Structures are given as C-alpha cells and as structure tokens.
Short mmCIF file of C-alpha atoms and ligand atoms in Angstrom, two decimals:
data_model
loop_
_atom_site.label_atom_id
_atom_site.label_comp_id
_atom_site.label_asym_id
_atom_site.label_seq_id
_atom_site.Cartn_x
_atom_site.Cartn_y
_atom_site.Cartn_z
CA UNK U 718 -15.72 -4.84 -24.95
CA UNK U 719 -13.95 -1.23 -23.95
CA UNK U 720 -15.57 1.18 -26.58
CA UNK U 721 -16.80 3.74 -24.40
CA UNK U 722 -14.05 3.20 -22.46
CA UNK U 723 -11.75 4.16 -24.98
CA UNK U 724 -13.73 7.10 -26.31
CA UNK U 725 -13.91 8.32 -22.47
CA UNK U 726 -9.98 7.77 -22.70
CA UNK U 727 -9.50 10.16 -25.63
CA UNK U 728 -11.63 12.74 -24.31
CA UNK U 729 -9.95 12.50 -21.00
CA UNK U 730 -6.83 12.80 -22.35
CA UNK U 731 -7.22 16.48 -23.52
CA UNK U 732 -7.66 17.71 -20.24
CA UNK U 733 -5.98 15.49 -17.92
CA UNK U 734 -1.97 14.27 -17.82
CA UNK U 735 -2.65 10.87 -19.41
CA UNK U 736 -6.58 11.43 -18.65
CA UNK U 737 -5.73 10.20 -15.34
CA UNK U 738 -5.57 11.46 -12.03
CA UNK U 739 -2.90 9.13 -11.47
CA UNK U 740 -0.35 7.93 -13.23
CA UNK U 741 -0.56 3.77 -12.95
CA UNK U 742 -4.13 3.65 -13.64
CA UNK U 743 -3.29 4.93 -16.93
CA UNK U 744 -2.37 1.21 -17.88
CA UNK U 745 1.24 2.58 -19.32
CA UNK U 746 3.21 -0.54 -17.88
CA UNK U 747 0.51 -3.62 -19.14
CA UNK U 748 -0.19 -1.21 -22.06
CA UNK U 749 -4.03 -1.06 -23.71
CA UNK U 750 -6.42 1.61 -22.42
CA UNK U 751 -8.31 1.11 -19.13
CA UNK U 752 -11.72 0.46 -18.21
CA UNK U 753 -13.45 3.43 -16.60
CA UNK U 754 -15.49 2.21 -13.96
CA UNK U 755 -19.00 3.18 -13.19
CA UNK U 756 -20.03 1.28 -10.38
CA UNK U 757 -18.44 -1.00 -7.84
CA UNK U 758 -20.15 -3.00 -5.10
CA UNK U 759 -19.05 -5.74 -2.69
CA UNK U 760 -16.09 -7.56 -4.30
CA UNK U 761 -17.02 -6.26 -7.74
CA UNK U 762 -16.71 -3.39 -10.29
CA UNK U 763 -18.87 -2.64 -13.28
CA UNK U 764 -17.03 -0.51 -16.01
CA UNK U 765 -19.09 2.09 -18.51
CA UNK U 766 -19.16 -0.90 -20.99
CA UNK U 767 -21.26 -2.88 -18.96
CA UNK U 768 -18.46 -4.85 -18.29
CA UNK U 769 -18.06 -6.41 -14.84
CA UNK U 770 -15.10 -7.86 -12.68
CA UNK U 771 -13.97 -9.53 -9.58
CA UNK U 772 -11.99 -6.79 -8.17
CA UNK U 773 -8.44 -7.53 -6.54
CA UNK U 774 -6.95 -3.77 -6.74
CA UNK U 775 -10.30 -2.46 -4.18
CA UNK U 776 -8.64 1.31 -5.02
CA UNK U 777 -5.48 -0.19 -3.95
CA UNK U 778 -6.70 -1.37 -0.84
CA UNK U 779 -8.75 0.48 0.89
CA UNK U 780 -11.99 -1.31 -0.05
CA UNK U 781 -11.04 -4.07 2.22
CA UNK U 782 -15.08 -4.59 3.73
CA UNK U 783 -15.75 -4.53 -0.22
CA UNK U 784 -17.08 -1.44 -2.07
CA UNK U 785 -20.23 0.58 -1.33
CA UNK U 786 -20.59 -1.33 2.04
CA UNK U 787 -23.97 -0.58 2.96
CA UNK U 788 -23.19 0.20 6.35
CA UNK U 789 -20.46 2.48 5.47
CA UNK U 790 -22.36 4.13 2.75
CA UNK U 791 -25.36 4.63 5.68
CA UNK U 792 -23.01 6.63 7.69
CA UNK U 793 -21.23 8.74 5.34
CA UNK U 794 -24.61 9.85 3.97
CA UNK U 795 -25.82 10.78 7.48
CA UNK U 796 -22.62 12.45 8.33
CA UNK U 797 -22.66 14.56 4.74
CA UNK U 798 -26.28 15.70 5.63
CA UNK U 799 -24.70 17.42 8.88
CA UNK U 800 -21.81 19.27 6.62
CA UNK U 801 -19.08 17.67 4.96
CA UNK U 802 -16.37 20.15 6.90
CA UNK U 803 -15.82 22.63 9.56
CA UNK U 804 -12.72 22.95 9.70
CA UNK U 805 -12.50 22.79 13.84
CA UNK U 806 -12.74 20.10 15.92
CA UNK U 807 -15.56 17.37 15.91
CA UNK U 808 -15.83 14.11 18.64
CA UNK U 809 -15.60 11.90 15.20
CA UNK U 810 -11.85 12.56 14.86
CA UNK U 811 -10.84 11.79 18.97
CA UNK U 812 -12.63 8.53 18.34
CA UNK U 813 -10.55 7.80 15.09
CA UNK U 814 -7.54 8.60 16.95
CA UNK U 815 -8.32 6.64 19.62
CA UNK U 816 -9.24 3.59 17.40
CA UNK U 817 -6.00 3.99 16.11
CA UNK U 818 -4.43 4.03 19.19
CA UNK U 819 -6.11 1.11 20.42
CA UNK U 820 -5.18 -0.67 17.09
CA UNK U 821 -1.54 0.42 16.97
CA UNK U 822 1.63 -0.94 19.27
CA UNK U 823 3.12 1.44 20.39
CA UNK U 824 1.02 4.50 18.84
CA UNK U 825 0.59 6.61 21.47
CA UNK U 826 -0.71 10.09 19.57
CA UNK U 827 -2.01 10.59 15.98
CA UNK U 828 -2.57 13.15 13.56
CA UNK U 829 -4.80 12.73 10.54
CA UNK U 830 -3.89 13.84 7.17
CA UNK U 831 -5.31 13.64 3.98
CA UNK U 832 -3.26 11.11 1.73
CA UNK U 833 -0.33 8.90 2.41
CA UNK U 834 1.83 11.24 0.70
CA UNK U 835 1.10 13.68 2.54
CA UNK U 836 1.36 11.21 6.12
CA UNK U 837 5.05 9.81 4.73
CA UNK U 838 6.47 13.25 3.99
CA UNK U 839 5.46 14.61 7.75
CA UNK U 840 6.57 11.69 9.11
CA UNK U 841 10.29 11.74 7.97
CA UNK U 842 9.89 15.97 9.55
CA UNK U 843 9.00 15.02 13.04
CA UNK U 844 11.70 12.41 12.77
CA UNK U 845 14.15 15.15 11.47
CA UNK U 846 12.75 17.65 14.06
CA UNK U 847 12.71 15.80 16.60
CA UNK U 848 16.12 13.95 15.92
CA UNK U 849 18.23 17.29 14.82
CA UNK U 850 19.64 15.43 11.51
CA UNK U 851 18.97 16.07 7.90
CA UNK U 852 19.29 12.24 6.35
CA UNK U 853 16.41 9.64 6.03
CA UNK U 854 17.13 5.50 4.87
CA UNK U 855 14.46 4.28 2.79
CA UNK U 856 14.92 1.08 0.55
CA UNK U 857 14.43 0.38 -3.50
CA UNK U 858 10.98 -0.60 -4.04
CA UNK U 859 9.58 1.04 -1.68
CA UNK U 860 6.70 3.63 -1.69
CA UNK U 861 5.87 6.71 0.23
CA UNK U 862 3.89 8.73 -2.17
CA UNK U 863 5.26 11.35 -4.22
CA UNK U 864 6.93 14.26 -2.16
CA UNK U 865 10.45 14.88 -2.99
CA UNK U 866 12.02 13.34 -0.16
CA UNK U 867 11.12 9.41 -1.82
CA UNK U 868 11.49 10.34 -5.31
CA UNK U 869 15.29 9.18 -5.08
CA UNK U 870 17.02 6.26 -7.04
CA UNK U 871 19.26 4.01 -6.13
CA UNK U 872 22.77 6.32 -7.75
CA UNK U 873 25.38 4.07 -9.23
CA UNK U 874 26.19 1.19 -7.68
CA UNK U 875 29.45 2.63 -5.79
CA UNK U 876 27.43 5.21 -4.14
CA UNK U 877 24.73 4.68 -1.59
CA UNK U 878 23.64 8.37 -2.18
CA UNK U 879 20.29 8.88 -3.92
CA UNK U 880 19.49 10.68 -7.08
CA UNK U 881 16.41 12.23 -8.74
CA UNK U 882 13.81 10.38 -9.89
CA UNK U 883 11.66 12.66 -11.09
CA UNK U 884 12.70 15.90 -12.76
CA UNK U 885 11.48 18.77 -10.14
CA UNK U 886 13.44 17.05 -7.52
CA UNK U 887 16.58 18.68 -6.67
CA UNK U 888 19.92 17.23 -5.83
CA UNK U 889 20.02 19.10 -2.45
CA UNK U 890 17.00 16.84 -1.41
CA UNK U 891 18.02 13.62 -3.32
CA UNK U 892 21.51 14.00 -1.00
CA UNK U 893 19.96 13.27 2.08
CA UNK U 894 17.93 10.07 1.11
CA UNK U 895 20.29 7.18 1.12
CA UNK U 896 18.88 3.81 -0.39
CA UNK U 897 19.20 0.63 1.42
CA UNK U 898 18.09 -3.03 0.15
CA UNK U 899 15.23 -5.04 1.47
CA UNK U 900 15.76 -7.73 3.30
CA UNK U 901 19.79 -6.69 3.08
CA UNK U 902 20.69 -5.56 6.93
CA UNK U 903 24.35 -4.92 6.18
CA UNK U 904 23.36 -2.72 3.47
CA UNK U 905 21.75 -0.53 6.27
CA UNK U 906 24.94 -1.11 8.59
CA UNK U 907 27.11 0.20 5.51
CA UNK U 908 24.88 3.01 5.53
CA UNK U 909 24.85 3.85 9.50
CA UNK U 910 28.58 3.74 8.95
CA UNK U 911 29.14 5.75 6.24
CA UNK U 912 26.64 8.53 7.78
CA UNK U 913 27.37 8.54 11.50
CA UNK U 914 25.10 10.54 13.41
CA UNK U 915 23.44 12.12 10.51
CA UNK U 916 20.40 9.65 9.92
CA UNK U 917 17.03 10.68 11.19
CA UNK U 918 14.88 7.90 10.25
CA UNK U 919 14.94 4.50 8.63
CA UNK U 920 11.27 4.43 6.61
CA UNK U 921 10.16 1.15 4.96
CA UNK U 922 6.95 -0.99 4.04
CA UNK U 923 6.93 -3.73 6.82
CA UNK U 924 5.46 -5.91 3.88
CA UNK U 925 6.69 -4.01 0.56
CA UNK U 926 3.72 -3.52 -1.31
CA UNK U 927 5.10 -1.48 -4.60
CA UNK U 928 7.45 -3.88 -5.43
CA UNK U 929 5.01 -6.91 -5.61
CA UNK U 930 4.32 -8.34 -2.08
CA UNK U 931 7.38 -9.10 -0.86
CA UNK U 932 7.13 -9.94 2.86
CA UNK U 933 10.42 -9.10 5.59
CA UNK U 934 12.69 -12.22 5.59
CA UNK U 935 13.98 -14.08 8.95
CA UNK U 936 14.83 -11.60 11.35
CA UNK U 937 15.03 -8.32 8.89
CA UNK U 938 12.80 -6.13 11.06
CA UNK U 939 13.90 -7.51 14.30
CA UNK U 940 17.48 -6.02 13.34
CA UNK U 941 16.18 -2.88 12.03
CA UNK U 942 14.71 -2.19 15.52
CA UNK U 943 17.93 -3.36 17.17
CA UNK U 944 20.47 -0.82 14.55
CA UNK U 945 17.81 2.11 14.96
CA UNK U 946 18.11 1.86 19.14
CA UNK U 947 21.65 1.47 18.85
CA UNK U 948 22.05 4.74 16.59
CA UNK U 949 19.21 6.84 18.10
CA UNK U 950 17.26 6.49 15.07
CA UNK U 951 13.66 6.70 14.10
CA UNK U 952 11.92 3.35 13.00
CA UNK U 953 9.05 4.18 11.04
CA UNK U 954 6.41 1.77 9.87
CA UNK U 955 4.95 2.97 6.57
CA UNK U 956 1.67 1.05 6.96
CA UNK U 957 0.11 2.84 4.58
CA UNK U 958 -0.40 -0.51 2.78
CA UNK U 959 -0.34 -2.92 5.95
CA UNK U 960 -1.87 -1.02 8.20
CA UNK U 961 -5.61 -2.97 9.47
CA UNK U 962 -5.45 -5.11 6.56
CA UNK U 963 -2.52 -7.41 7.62
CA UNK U 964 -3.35 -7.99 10.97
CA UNK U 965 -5.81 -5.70 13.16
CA UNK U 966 -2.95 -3.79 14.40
CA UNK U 967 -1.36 -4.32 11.00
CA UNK U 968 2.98 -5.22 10.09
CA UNK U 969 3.86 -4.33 13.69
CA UNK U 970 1.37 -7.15 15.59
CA UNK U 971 1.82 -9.36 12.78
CA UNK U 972 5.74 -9.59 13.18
CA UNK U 973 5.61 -8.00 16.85
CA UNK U 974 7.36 -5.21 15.94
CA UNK U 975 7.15 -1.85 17.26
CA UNK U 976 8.63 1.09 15.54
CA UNK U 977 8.49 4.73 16.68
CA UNK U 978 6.50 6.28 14.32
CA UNK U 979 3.53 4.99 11.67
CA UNK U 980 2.39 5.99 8.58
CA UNK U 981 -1.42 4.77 7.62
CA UNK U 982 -3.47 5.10 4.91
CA UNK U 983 -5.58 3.38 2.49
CA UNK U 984 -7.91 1.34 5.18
CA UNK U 985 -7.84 3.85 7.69
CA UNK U 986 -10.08 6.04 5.61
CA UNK U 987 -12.66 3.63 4.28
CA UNK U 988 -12.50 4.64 0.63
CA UNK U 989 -12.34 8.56 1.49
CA UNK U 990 -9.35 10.97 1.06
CA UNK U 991 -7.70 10.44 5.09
CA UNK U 992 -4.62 8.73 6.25
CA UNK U 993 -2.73 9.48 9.22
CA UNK U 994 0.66 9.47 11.04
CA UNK U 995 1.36 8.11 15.01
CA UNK U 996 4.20 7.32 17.14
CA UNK U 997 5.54 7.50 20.78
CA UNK U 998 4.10 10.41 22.87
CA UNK U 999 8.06 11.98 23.03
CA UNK U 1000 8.08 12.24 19.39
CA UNK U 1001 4.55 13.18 18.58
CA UNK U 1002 4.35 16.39 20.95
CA UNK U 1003 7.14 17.74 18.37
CA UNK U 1004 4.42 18.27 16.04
CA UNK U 1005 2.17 21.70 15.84
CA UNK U 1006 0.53 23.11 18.26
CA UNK U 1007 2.27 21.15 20.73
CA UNK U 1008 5.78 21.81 19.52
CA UNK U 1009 7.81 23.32 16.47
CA UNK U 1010 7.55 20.54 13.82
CA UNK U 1011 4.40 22.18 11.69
CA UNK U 1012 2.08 20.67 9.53
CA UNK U 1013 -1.29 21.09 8.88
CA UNK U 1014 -4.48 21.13 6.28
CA UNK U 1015 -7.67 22.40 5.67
CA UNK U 1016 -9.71 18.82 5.30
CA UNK U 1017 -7.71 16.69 7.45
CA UNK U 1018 -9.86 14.88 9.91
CA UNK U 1019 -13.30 15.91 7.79
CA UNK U 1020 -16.37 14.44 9.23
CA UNK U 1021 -17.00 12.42 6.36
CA UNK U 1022 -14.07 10.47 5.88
CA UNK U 1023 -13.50 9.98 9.32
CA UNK U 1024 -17.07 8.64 9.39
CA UNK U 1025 -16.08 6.17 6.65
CA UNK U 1026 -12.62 5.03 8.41
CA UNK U 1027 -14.75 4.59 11.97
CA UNK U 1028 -17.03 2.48 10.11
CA UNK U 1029 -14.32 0.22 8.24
CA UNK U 1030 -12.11 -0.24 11.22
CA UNK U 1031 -15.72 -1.33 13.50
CA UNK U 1032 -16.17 -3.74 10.25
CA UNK U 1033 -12.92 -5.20 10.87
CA UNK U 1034 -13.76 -7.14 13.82
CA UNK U 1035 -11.64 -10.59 14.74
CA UNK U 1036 -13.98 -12.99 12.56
CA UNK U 1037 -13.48 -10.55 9.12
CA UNK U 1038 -9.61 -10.83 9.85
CA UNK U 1039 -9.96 -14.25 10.60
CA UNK U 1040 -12.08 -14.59 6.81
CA UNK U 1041 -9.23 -12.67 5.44
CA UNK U 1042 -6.58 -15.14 6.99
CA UNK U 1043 -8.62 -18.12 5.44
CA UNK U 1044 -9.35 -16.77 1.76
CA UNK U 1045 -6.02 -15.52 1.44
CA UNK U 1046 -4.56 -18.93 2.14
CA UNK U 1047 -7.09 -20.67 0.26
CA UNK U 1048 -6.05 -18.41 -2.78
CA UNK U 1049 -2.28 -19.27 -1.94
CA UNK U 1050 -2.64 -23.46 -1.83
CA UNK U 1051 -4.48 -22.81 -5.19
CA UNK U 1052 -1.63 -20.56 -7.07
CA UNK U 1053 1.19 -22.62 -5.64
CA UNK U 1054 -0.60 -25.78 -6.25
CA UNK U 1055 -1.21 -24.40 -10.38
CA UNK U 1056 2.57 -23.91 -10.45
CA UNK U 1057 3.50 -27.42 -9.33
CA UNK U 1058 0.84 -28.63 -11.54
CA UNK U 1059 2.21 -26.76 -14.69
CA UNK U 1060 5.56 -26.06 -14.22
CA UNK U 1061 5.72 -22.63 -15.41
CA UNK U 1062 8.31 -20.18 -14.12
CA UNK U 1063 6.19 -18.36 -11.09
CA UNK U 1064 6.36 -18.00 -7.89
CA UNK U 1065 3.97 -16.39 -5.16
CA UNK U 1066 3.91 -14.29 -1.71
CA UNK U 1067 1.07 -13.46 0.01
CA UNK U 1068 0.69 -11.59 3.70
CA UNK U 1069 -2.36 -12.15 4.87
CA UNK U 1070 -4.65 -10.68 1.88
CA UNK U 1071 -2.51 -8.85 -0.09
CA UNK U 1072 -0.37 -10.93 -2.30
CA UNK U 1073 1.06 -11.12 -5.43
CA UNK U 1074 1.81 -13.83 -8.28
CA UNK U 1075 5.20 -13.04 -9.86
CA UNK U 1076 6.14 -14.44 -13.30
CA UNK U 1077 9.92 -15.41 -11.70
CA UNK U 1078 10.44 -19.07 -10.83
CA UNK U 1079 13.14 -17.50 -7.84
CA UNK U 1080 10.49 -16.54 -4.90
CA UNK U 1081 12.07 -12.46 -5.09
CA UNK U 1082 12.86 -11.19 -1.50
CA UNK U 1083 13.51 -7.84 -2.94
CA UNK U 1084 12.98 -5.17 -5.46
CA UNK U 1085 15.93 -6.73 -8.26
CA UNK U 1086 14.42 -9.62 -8.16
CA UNK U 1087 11.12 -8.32 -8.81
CA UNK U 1088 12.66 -6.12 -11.97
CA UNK U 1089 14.02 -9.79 -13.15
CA UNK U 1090 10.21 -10.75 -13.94
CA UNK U 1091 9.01 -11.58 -16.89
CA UNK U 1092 6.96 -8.81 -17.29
CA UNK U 1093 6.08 -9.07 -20.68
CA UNK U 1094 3.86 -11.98 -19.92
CA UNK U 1095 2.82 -10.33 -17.05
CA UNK U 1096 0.87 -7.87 -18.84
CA UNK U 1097 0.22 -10.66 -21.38
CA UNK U 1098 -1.26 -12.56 -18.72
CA UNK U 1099 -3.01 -9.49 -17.08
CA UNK U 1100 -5.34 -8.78 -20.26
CA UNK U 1101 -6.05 -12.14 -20.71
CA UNK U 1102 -7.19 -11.96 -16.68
CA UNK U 1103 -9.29 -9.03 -17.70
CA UNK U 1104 -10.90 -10.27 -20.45
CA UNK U 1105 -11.74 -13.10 -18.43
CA UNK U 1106 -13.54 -10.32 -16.11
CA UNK U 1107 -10.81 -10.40 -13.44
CA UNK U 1108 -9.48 -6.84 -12.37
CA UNK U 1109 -5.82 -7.44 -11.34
CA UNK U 1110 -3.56 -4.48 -10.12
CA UNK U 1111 -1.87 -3.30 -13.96
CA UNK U 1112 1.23 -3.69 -12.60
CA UNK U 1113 3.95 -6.54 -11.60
CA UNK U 1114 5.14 -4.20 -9.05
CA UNK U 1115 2.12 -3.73 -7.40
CA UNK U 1116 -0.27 -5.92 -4.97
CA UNK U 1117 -3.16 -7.60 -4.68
CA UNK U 1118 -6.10 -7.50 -2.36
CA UNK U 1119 -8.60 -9.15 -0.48
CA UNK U 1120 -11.71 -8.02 0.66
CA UNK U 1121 -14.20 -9.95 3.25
CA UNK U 1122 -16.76 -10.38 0.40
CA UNK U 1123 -14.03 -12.33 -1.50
CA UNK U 1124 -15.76 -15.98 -0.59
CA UNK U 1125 -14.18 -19.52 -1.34
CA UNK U 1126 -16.68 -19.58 -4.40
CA UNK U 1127 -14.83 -16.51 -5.69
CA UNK U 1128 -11.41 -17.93 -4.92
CA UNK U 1129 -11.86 -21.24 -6.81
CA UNK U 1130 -13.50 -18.86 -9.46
CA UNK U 1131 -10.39 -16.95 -10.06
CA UNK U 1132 -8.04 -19.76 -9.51
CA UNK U 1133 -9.67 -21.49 -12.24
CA UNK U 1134 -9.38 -18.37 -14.62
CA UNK U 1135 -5.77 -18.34 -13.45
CA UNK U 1136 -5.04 -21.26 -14.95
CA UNK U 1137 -6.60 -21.14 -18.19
CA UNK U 1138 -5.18 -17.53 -18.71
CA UNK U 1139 -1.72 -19.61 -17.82
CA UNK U 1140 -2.18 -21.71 -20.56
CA UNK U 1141 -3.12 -19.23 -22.99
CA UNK U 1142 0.35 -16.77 -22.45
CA UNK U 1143 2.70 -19.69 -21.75
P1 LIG X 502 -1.22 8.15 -1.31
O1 LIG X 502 -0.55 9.51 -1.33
O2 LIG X 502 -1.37 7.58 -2.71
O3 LIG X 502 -2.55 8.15 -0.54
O4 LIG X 502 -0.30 7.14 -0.51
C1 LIG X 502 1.04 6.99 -0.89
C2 LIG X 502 1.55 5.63 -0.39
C3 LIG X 502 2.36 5.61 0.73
N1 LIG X 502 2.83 4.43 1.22
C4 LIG X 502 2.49 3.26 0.64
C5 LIG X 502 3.03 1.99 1.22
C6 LIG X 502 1.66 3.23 -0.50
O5 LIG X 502 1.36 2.04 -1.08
C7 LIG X 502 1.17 4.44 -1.03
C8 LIG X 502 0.30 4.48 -2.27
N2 LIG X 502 0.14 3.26 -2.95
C9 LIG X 502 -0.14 3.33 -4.37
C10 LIG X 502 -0.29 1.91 -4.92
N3 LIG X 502 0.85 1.15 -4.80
C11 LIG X 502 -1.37 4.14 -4.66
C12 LIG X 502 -1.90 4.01 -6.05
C13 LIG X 502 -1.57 5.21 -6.87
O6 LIG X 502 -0.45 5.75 -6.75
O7 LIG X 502 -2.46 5.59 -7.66
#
C-alpha cells in the first residue's frame, strides 16, 4: 500500500532532517512512514502509491475551497506568466489588504508576510515597540510558529516563567514569555500581577488549534479584552488558524471580539507561501517605513500568492461559509451520535469546520486535558483511518478541516469509516 512511499522516505531522509520539510508530517507522534502525495484535487489527495484519500488536514488548512481549485489555479497561472516577483509594489497587494480590512474587526492596516511564523514573531515587536515593555503572555498549547519568542514551556509548576523548548533558544528570551492556561482567566490575572507594567501583549489562538480544537469557554475572551484595556495591553488574535475559515471575519466576528492586533495565515494565502499581520491604525504606523518597529522581506506580498489568497477569500462568499456551517455540524451530530451509540471514551469539539475527535471521555477545555488522551489509540485509530483511505491530521494535538467540496455524501462516508475503525482499536 506505501512502497514507494517508503522508498521515497529513505531516500529523503539522507538529505533532509527526517526527509521532511517539517517536522509533524514526518508521522513521529502516530509513528509508520507517511504517504508522499502526488496529486490533490477538490477534497482529495492521491499519494505516489496510487493511493487516494478524503483529505481533512487540506495543508493544515489552507485548502479550505478544496485543492487545485480551478479558478484559483486559472489565476495563479495567469499571474506567474506576468513574473512571479518584483519586489516593488503591485495593485494585487492594496486589494489583499483591503480584503482583509474589509474582512477583519477592527483591522485597520496590514502588512503581508510570508509564513505565520514569520506574522506571530512581528506581531509580538510592534506590540513591544509600540508598548515600551519586554514581556509577552501566551498560553500552553498554543502555536505561533517557531521563532524563539513561542518556543517556551510551561517552567515548574511554582513559576509562571517560561523555559526553552527547543535547544537554540536562550534563557534571556524564554524570561520574557510567561505561560498562562486556556480558558484559566485568573491564571492571566496572577500573571498581570506578578509582572506589573512589564507585559506587552497577551497572544493566543481564539479557537486553539495545536492542542486539538479546543474552542474559548463562557466568557474567556470577553475578559481577556476587559484585563488587556485595564493594563494597557496588546490583545492579539493569532488567526493564523481561524482566520476566514471560522467565520468570514474569522474568531473575532464569530465571538464578537476585537483585539488590537491579528495574525493570519493559512487561508489568507490560498495554498501559497503569504500570511499577514493587522491591527488598529495607532499601532500599525509603528511598523517600517512609517515608524521604527522594522520588518521586512524579499517575497512578501508576491504577485502570485497574493493572486491565490484574492481568489480564495472571493471563493468564500456567505453561501460557502454557510456550506461550511452545515457539513461541519452534520459531521458533529454524526461523531457525537457514534459515541452515545458505543460508549467509548471520546469526546468532540468542533468550530465551525475545524474540529477535532479526542480519545478522552472529559470534553478537554485546555491543553492538560488534551495531554490526558489516549493517544496510543489515537494513532491506533489514525492508521486504521488511513488505511481506510481517510487522511486525518497525524496528530491528537492537531485539527481537522473542512473544505466546501466536503459534501453530506462525504460526511456520512467518513462517519461510517469512523465507526468501523472504532470498533477495530477499541
Ligand atoms: P507557519 O509558520 O507554519 O506558516 O504558521 C505558524 C502558525 C502560527 N499560528 C498558528 C495558529 C498555527 O496553527 C501555525 C501553524 N500551524 C501548523 C499546524 N498546526 C502548521 C503545520 C506545520 O507546522 O507543518
């Protein structure tokens, strides 16, 4: 079923870290060696085996109007044909940012970037620019690529401070990343107290998306907004995840929430190496050439992939939400209703379409719940998903996704498959 997978794996191996270009699609956490994909189109990818699968990881979201869209595909070829980058300014990128604007609450000036990383990191340096202190609150679980800043655990229990979490990241940069809990408001109030006037930003997923979908609880954001006003802090929204797949102006209409600064990604560039980061006017004229707070790159805003985010966001009209809304929930009813039917020790969250089916009976509301998973027979149940040609994210800490080509024939499809992998690993 994966032989020239696993030969491409070897080979791959010898000149990449893991043969992978990054790190969880390696399969290190579900364990086996993964597919390599050749083709992918609409809600479905086709590995170099021949083998092919309903698709609920679309890249980890950003195939959200389904892959190889012919429309989107169109454009980008059109847009190549004219030169792929200029490196000045082109009309493509003020309609982008304006789209985004449009989109956003609250956004009132963007700049586009070329990964989320890369959006999360310059975030948290306007906020510390524009704010004049050193310390940022993020919260276990929680994702915001890979620069040094985020790659901070939770340090013993006494201590709020963060440590490394990755050798490479140095203890003067771990010190000013304090880790709150999701869902936990007093553990942000201990924080505020314990670092008066030092914290520049509070950065979180609306709707955590590495830690399993785990959706804000009661009033969690509402009070987040309320503490950061109160201190002078900077709310920001990574929407990375969230952001035009949750809701057409993503976490912040959803739960009518509007923080000062946003993170996007994923969605926002169709497929294609762009994200971006927006926020209130004051704080967003901090940021090169309009103020001090620098940043900058040679392929942000290419023609290309701002041709393929234009394209995905004028996809994502009010009726392909609307499909979203209804497959997601039709996939919901069906995964709750297999648990009351069986029994067996799950639970499930799901946002609009993203969601996740965690092997906990206790519905998790943050990231220690989520690490109290069974995840042994997650990954159990995982391969026995794939082998029943269902591509689910290779992780219990990660997501899932919908796209508008997943239909209700797909849904009842998978739910089906769901169920008899169930039986088989329980
Ligand atoms: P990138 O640098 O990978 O474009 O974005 C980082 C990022 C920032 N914020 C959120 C909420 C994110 O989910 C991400 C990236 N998400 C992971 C999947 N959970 C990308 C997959 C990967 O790392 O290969």
């Amino acid at each position: 079923m994966f032989q020239k997978s696993k030969e491409l794996l070897a080979r791959a191996q010898k000149t990449m870290p893991g043969g992978v270009n990054s790190p969880v699609r390696a399969f290190t956490s579900v364990g086996g060696s993964p597919p390599f994909i050749d083709s992918a189109r609409g809600p479905r990818i086709t590995d170099v085996d021949g083998n092919e699968y309903i698709d609920f990881v679309l890249t980890w979201g950003p195939a959200i109007v389904g892959h190889a869209h012919p429309r989107v595909v169109e454009a980008c070829q059109k847009a190549v044909a004219r030169g792929s980058s200029f490196g000045a300014p082109t009309k493509l990128e003020i309609e982008l940012a304006e789209e985004i604007v449009d989109r956003a609450p609250g956004a009132d000036v963007v700049r586009l970037v070329n990964s989320g990383t890369e959006a999360c990191m310059t975030a948290i340096r306007v906020a510390r620019g524009a704010t004049g202190r050193d310390k940022i609150i993020k919260f276990e679980g929680c994702y915001h690529g890979h620069s040094d800043s985020f790659l901070i655990a939770a340090g013993s229990g006494a201590t709020t401070l963060g440590v490394p979490n990755s050798p490479g990241v140095t203890k003067g940069t771990a010190k000013d990343t304090l880790l709150a809990r999701f869902n936990d408001i007093a553990s942000v109030e201990k924080l505020f107290d314990e670092n008066k006037g030092e914290v520049a930003a509070i950065i979180l997923e609306p709707v955590c998306g590495n830690t399993g979908c785990l959706p804000p609880q009661d009033d969690f954001l509402q009070k987040l907004r309320a503490l950061c006003d109160d201190h002078g802090v900077v709310l920001i929204f990574d929407e990375v995840m969230t952001g035009f797949r949750i809701a057409k102006g993503g976490a912040a209409e959803r739960y009518g929430i509007t923080p000062d600064m946003y993170t996007f990604g994923k969605v926002v560039g169709g497929g294609f190496p762009l994200a971006a980061y927006a926020g209130r006017e004051e704080l967003m004229r901090h940021v090169a050439p309009d103020g001090p707070v620098y940043q900058a790159g040679t392929l942000s805003g290419n023609p290309v992939a701002v041709t393929a985010g234009l394209e995905t966001l004028r996809l994502l009209d009010d009726d392909a939400y609307d499909h979203l809304e209804k497959t997601g929930a039709r996939l919901e009813a069906g995964m709750k209703k297999i648990i009351e039917d069986t029994g067996y020790p799950l639970s499930t969250h799901r946002v609009g379409s993203m969601f996740s089916l965690f092997f906990t009976p206790e519905s998790p509301v943050d990231h220690d719940d989520v690490k109290a998973c069974d995840i042994e027979r997650f990954n159990q149940f995982f391969h026995a998903m794939l082998r029943r040609g269902v591509y689910l994210a290779p992780s219990q800490f990660e997501a899932g996704f919908l796209s508008i080509d997943h239909d209700d024939a797909i849904i009842d499809e998978v739910l089906e498959k769901t169920a008899d992998a169930l039986d088989e690993v329980f």
